[in-house]
mmCIF file of C-alpha atoms and ligand atoms in Angstrom:
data_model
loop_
_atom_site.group_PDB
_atom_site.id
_atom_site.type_symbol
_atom_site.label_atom_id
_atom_site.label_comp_id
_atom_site.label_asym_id
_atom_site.label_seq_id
_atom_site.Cartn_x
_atom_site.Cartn_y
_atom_site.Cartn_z
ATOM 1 C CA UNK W 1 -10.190 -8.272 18.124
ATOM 2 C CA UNK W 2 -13.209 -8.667 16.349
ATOM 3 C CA UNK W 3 -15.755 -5.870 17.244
ATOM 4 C CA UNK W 4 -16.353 -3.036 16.688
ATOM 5 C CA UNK W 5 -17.912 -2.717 20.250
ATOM 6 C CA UNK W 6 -14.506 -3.671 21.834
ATOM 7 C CA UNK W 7 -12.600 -1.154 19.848
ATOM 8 C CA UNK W 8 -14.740 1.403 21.246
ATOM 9 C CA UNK W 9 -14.648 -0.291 24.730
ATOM 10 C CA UNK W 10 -10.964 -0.085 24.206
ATOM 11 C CA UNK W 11 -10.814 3.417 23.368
ATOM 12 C CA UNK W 12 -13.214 4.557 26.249
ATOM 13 C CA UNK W 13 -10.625 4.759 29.031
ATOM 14 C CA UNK W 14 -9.299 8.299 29.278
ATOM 15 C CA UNK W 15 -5.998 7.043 30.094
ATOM 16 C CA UNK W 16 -5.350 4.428 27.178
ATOM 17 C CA UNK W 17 -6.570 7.739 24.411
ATOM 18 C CA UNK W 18 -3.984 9.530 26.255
ATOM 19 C CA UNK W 19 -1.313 6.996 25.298
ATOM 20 C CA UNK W 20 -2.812 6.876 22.217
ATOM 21 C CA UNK W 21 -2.140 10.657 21.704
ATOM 22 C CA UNK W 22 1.383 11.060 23.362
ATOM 23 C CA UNK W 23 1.963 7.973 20.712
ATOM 24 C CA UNK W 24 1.059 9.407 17.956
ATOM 25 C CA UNK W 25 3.515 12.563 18.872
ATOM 26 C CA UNK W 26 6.065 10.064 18.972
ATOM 27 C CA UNK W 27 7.462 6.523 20.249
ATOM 28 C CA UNK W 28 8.162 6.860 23.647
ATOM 29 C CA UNK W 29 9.524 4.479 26.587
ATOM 30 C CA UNK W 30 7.169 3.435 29.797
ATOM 31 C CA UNK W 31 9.672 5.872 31.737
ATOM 32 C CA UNK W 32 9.160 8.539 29.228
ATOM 33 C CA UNK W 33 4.959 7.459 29.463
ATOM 34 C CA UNK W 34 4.821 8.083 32.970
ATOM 35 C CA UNK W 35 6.544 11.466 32.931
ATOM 36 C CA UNK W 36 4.126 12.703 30.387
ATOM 37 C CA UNK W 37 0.858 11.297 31.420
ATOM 38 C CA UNK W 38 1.532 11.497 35.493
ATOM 39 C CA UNK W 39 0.307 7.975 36.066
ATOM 40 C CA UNK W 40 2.081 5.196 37.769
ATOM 41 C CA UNK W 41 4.060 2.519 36.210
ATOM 42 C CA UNK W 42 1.913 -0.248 36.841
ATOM 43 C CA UNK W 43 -0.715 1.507 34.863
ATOM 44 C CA UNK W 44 0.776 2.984 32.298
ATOM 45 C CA UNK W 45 2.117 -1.252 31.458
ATOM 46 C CA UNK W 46 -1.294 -2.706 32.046
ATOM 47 C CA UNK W 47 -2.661 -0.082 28.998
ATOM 48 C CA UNK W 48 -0.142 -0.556 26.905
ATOM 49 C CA UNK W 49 -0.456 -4.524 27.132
ATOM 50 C CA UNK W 50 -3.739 -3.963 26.616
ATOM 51 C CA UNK W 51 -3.208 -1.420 23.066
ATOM 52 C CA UNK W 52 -0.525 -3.835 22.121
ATOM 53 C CA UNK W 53 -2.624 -6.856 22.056
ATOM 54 C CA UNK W 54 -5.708 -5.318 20.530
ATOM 55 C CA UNK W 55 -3.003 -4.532 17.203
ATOM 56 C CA UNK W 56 -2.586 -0.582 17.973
ATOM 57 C CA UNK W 57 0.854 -0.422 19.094
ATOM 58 C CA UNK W 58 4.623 -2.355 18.442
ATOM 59 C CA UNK W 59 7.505 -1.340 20.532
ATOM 60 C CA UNK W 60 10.971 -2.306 20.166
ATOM 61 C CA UNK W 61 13.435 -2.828 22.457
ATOM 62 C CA UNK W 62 15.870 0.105 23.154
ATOM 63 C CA UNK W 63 18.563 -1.373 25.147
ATOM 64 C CA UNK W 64 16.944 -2.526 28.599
ATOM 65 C CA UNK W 65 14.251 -0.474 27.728
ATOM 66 C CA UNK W 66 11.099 -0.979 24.943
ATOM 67 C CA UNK W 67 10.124 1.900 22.732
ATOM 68 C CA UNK W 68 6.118 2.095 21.759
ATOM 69 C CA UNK W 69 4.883 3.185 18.933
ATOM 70 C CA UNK W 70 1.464 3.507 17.552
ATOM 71 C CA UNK W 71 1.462 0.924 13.819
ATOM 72 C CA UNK W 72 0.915 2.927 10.958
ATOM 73 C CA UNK W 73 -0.691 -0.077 9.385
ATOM 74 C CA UNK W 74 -3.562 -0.395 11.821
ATOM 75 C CA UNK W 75 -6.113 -2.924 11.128
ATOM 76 C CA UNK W 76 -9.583 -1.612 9.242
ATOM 77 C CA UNK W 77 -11.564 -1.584 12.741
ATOM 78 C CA UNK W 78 -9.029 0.061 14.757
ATOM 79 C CA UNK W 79 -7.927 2.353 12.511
ATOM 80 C CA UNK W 80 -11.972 3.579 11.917
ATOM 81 C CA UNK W 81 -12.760 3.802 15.495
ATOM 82 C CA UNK W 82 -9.079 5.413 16.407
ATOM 83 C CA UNK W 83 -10.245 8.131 13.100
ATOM 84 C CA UNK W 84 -13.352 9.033 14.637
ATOM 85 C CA UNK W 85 -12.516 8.769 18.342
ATOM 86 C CA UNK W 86 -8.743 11.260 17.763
ATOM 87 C CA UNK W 87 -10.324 14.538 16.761
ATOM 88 C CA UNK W 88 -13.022 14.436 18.953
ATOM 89 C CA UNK W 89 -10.788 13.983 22.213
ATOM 90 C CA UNK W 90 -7.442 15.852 20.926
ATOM 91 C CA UNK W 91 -8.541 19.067 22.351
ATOM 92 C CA UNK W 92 -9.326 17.252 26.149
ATOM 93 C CA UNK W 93 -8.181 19.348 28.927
ATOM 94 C CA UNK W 94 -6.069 16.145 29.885
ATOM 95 C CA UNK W 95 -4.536 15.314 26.295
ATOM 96 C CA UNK W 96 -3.558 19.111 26.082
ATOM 97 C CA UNK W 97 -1.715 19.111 29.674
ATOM 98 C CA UNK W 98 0.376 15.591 28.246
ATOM 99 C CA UNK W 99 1.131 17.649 25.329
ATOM 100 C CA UNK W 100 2.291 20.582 26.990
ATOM 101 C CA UNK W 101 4.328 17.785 29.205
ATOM 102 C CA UNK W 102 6.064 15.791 25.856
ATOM 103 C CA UNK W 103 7.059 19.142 24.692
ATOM 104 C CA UNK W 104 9.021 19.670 28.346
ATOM 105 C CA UNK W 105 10.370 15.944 27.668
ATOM 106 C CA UNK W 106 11.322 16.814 24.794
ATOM 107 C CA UNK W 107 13.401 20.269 25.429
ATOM 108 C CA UNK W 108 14.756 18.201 28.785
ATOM 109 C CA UNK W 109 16.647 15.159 26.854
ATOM 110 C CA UNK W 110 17.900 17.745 24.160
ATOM 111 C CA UNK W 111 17.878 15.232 21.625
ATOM 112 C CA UNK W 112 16.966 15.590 18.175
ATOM 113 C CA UNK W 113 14.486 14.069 16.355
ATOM 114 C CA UNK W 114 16.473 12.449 13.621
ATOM 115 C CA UNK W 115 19.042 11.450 16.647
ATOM 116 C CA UNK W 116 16.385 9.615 18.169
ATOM 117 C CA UNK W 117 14.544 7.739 14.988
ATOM 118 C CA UNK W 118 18.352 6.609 14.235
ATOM 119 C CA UNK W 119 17.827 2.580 13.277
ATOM 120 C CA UNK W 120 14.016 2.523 13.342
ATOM 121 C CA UNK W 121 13.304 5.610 10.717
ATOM 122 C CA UNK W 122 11.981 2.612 8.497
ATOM 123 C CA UNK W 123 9.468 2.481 10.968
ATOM 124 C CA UNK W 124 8.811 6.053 11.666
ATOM 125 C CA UNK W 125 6.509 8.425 9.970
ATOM 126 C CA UNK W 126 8.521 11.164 8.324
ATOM 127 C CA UNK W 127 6.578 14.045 6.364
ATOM 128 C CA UNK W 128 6.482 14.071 2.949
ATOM 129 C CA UNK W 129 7.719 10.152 2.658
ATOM 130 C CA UNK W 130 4.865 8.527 1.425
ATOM 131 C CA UNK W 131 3.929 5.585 -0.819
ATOM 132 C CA UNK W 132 2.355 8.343 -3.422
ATOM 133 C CA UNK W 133 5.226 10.690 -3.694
ATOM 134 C CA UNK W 134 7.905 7.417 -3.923
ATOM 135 C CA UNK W 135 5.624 6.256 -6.501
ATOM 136 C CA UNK W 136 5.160 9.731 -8.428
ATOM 137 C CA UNK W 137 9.110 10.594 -8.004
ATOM 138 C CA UNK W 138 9.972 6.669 -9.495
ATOM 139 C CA UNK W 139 7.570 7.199 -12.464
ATOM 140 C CA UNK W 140 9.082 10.270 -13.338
ATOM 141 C CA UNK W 141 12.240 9.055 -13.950
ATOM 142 C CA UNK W 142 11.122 6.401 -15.712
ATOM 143 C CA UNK W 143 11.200 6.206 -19.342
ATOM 144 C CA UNK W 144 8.203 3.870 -20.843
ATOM 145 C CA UNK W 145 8.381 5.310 -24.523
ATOM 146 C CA UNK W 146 5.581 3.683 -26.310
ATOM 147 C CA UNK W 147 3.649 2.050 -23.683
ATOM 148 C CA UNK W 148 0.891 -0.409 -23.657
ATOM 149 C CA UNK W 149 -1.321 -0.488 -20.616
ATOM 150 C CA UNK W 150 -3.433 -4.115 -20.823
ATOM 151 C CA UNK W 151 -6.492 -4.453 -19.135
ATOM 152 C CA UNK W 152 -6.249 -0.598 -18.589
ATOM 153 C CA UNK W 153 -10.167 -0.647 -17.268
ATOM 154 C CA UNK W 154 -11.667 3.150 -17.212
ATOM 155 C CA UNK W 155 -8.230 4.882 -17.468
ATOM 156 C CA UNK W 156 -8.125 5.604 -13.679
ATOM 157 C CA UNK W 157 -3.679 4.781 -14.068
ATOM 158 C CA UNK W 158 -3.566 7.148 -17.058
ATOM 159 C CA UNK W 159 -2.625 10.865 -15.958
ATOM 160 C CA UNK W 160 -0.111 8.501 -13.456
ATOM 161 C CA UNK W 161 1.336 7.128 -16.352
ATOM 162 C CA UNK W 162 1.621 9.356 -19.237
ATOM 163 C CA UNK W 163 4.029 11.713 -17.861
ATOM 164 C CA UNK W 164 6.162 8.549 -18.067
ATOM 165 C CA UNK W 165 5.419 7.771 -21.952
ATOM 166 C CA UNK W 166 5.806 9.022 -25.172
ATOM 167 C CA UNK W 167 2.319 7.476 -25.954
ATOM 168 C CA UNK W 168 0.176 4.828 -23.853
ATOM 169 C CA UNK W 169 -2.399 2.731 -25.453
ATOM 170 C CA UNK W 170 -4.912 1.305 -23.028
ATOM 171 C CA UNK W 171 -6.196 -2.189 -24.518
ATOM 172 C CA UNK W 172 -9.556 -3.511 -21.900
ATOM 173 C CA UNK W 173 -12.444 -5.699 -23.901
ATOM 174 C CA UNK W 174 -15.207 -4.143 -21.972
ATOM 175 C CA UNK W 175 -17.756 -1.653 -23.741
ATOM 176 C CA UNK W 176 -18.219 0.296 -20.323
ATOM 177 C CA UNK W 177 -14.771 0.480 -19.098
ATOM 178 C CA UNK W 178 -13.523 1.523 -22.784
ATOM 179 C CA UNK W 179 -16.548 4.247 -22.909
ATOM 180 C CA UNK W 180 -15.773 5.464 -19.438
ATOM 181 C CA UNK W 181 -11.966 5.344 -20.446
ATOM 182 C CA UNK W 182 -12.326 7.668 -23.891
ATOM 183 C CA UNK W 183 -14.513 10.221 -21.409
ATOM 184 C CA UNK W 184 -12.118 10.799 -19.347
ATOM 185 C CA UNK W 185 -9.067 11.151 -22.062
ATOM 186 C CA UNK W 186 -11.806 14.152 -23.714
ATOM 187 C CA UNK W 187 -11.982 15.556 -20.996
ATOM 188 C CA UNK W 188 -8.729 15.720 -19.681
ATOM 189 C CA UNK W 189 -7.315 16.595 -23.314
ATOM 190 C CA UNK W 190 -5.126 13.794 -22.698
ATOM 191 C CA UNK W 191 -3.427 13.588 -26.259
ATOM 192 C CA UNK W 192 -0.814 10.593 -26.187
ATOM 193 C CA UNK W 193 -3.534 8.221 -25.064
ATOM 194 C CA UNK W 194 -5.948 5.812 -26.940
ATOM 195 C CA UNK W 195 -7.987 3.197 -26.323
ATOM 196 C CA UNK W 196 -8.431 -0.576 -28.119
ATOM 197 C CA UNK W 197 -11.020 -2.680 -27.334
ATOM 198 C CA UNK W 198 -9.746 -6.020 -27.326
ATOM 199 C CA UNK W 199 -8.610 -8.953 -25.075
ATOM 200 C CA UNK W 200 -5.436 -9.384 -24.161
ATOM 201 C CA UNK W 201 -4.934 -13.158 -25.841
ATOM 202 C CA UNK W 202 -5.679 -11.421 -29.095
ATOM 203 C CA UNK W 203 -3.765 -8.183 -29.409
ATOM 204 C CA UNK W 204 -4.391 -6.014 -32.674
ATOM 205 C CA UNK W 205 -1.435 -4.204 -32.378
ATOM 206 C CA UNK W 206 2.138 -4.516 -34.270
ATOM 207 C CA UNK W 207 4.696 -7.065 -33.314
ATOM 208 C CA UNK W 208 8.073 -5.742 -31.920
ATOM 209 C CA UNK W 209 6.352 -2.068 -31.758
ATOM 210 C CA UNK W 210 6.323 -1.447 -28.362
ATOM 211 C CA UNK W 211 8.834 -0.080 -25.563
ATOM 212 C CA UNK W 212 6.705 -1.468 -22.819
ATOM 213 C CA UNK W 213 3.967 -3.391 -21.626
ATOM 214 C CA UNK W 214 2.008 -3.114 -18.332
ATOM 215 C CA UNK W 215 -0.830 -5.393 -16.686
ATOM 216 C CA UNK W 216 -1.542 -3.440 -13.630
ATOM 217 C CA UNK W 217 -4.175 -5.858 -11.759
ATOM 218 C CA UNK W 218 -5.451 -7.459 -14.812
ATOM 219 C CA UNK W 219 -3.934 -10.614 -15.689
ATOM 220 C CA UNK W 220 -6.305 -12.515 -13.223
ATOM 221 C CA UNK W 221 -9.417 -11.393 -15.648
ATOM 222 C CA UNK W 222 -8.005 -12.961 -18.450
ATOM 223 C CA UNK W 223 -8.787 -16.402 -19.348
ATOM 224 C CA UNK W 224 -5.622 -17.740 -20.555
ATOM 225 C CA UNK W 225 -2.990 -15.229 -18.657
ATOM 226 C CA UNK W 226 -0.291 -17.454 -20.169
ATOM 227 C CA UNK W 227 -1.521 -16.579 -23.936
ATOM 228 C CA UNK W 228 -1.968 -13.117 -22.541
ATOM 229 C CA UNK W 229 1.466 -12.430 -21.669
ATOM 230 C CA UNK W 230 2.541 -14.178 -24.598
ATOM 231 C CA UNK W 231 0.804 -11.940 -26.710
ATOM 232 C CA UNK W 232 2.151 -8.969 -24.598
ATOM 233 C CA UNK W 233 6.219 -10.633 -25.382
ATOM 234 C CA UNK W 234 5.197 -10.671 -29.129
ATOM 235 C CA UNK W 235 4.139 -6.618 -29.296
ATOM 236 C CA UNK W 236 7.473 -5.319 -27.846
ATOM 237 C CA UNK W 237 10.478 -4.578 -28.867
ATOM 238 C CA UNK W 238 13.862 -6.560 -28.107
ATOM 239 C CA UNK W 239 15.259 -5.181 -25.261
ATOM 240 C CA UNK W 240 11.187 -3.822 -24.169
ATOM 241 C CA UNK W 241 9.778 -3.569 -20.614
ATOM 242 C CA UNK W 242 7.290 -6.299 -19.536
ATOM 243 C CA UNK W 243 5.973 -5.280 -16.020
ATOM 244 C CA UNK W 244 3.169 -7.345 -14.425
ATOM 245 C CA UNK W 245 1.193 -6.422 -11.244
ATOM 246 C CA UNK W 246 -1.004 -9.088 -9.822
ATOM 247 C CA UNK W 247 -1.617 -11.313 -7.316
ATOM 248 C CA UNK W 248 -0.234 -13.920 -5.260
ATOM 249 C CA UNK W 249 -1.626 -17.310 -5.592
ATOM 250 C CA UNK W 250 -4.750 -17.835 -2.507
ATOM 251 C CA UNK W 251 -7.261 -19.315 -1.322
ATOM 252 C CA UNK W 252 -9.934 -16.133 -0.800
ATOM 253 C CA UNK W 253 -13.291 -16.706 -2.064
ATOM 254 C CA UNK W 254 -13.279 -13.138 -1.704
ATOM 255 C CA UNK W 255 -11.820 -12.297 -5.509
ATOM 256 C CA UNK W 256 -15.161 -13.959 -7.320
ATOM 257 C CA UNK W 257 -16.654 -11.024 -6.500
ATOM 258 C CA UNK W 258 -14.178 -8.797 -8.310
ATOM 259 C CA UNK W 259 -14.855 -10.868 -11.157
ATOM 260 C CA UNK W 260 -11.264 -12.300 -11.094
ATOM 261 C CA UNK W 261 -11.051 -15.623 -12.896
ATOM 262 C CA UNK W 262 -7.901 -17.020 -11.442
ATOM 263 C CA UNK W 263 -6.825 -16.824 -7.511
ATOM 264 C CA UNK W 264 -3.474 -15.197 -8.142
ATOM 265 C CA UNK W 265 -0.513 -16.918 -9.392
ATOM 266 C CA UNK W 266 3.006 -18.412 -8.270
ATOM 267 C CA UNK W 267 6.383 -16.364 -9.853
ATOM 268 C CA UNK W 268 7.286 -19.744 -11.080
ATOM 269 C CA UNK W 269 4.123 -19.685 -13.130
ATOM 270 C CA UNK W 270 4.901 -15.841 -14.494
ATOM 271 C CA UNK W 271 8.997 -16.759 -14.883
ATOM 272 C CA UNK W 272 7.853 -19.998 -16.949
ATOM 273 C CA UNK W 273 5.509 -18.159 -19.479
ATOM 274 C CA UNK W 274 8.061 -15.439 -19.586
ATOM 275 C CA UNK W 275 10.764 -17.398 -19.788
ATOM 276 C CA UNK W 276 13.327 -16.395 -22.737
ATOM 277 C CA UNK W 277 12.743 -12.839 -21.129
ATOM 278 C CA UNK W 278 16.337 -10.790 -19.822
ATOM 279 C CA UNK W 279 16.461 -9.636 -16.195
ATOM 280 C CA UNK W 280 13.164 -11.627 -14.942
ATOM 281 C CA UNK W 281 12.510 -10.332 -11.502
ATOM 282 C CA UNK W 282 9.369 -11.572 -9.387
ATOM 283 C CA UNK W 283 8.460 -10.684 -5.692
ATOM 284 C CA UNK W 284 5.632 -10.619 -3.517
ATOM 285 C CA UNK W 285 5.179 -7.050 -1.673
ATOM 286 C CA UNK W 286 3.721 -6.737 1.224
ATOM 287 C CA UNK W 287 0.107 -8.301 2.672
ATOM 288 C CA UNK W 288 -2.819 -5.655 2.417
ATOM 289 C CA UNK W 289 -4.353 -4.701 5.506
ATOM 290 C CA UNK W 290 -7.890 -4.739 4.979
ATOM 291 C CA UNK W 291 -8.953 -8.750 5.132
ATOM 292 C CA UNK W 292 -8.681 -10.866 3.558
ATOM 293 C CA UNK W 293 -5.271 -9.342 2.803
ATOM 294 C CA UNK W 294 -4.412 -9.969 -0.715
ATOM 295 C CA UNK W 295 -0.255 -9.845 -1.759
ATOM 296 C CA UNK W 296 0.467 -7.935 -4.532
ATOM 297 C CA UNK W 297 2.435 -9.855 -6.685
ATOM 298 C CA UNK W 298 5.682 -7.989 -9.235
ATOM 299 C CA UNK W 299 7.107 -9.521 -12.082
ATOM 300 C CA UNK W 300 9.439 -7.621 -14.327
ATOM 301 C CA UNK W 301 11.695 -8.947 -17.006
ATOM 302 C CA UNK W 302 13.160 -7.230 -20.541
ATOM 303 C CA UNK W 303 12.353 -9.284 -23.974
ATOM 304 C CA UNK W 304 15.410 -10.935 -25.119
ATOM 305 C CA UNK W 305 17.356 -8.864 -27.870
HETATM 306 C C1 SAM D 401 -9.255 -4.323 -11.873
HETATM 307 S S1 SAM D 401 -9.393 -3.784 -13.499
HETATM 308 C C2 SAM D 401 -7.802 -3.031 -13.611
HETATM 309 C C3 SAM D 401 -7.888 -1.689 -14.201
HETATM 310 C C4 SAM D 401 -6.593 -0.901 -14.272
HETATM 311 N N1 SAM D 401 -5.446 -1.674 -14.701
HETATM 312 C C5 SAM D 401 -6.298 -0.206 -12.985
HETATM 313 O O1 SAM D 401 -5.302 -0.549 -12.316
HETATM 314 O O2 SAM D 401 -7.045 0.732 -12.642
HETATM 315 C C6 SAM D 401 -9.189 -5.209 -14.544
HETATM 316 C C7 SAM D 401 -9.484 -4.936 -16.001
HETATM 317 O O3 SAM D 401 -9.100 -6.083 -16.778
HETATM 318 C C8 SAM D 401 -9.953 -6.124 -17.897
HETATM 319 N N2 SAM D 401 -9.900 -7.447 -18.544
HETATM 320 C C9 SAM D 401 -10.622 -8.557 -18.240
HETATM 321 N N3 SAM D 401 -10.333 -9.548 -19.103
HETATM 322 C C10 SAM D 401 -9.406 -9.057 -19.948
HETATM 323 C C11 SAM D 401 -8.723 -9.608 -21.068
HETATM 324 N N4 SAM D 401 -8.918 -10.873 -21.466
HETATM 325 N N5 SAM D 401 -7.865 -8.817 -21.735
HETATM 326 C C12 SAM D 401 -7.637 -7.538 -21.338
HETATM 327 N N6 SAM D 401 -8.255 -6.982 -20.281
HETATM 328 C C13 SAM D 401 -9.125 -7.721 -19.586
HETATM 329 C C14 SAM D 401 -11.324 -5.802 -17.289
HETATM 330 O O4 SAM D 401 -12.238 -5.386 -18.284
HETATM 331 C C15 SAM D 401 -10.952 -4.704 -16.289
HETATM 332 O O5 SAM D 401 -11.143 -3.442 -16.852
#
């Protein structure tokens, strides 16, 4: 779908916000859809062909039957005009009745929630689990000693990262971002970090020094990534951490305008100008889902000993 217009269109029937709503209680069955909303079967299928095709629901088959679900990962559009239209219509006489009716459902089949999420909690929103908290709860038992962040920009990864390090040293070649970067280290009286102003090809810092090294969505800046990482290899210690976040190798004319200098890279390309390393892991993670939908890219590997 491509308009805003037919989002809204989309969203205008009283009957498909109500799905909407009893779907973002829970996944629920056709059966289970026309219990809580009253409406035939006929209709209650037609709208949810309709939600599923416009990208705001999946289901899965449950034996002879198929679960919906509203997608967590809802396209920019939808998700804007599903934001703005939820709030204003959760407090409908009508949504309030199916509520009232999902909560009889619910006391009725007896079942518990984590009974019923049972094979598809992967897929399932469950409170506390997000991407922030898994990322916060992995850094903190993570051990980066002496850490070097490369291409660090204004600093915005620092109070992320220096819980995890013993000391972090930020290295970006641009005036503003370093300026920016030493601002917010005052003012946070962030003590184990520092700034260098210099490109990554060129590192002033000592050779086997370092218990890690990080590019976190910098290498495609740099003009020769390959000397780059090199240089990043030569600063740490035997046994150190390389860990590179970047890109997967496209086609999107859409990175010029970050000011990125190469369209992402293959993990052959990172494995060959790491090779030597220990423990070389690379994997793409998962599409974004804002267009043009960039992959995140992971490399990780230890410096030979
Ligand atoms: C998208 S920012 C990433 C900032 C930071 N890592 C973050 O995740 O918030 C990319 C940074 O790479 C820096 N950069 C560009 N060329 C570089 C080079 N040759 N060596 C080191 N850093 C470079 C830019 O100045 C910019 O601050």
């Amino acid at each position: 779908m491509e308009h805003i217009t037919d989002h809204l269109r989309l969203l205008g029937d009283e009957n498909r916000l109500r799905i909407l709503h009893a779907l973002a209680q829970e996944p629920l069955t056709v059966a289970e859809l026309q219990e809580v909303l009253n409406l035939s079967q006929s209709s209650v299928s037609s709208h949810l062909g309709k939600l599923k095709r416009s990208g705001y629901l999946h289901d899965l088959a449950e034996g002879s039957a198929h679960r919906y679900r509203l997608r967590d990962d809802l396209a920019t559009e939808a998700a804007a005009c599903w934001q703005a239209v939820r709030p204003l219509s959760l407090e409908h006489a009508a949504v309030r009745e199916d509520r009232l009716r999902l909560e009889a459902l619910r006391s009725q089949r007896g079942s518990s929630w984590v009974e019923r999420v049972a094979g598809h909690l992967h897929r399932e929103y469950a409170p506390g689990r997000t991407w922030e908290a898994l990322g916060h709860s992995f850094l903190a038992a993570l051990d980066l000693g002496d850490c070097v962040d490369i291409g660090a920009g204004d600093g915005a990864m620092i109070e992320l990262l220096l819980g995890s390090c013993t000391s972090l040293t930020c290295v970006d070649p641009s005036p503003a971002m370093v300026s920016a970067g030493n601002q917010r280290i005052q003012e946070h009286g962030w003590a184990g970090a520092s700034y260098c102003t210099a490109l990554a090809e060129d590192l002033p810092l000592k050779s086997k020094h370092y218990d890690s090294v990080l590019f976190l969505q910098s290498l495609q800046y740099m003009q020769n990534p390959q000397k780059a990482l090199k240089q990043a290899l030569r600063i740490l210690k035997p046994g150190g951490l390389l860990l590179c976040l970047t890109l997967e190798a496209h086609r999107f004319s859409d990175s010029d305008r970050y000011g990125h200098r190469h369209q992402g890279f293959t993990c052959q390309q990172l494995r060959s100008w790491t090779s030597g390393c220990q423990f070389q892991r690379c994997f793409a993670l998962a599409a974004e889902n804002r267009p043009p939908r960039f992959t995140p890219l992971l490399l990780t590997a230890r410096k030979d000993s």
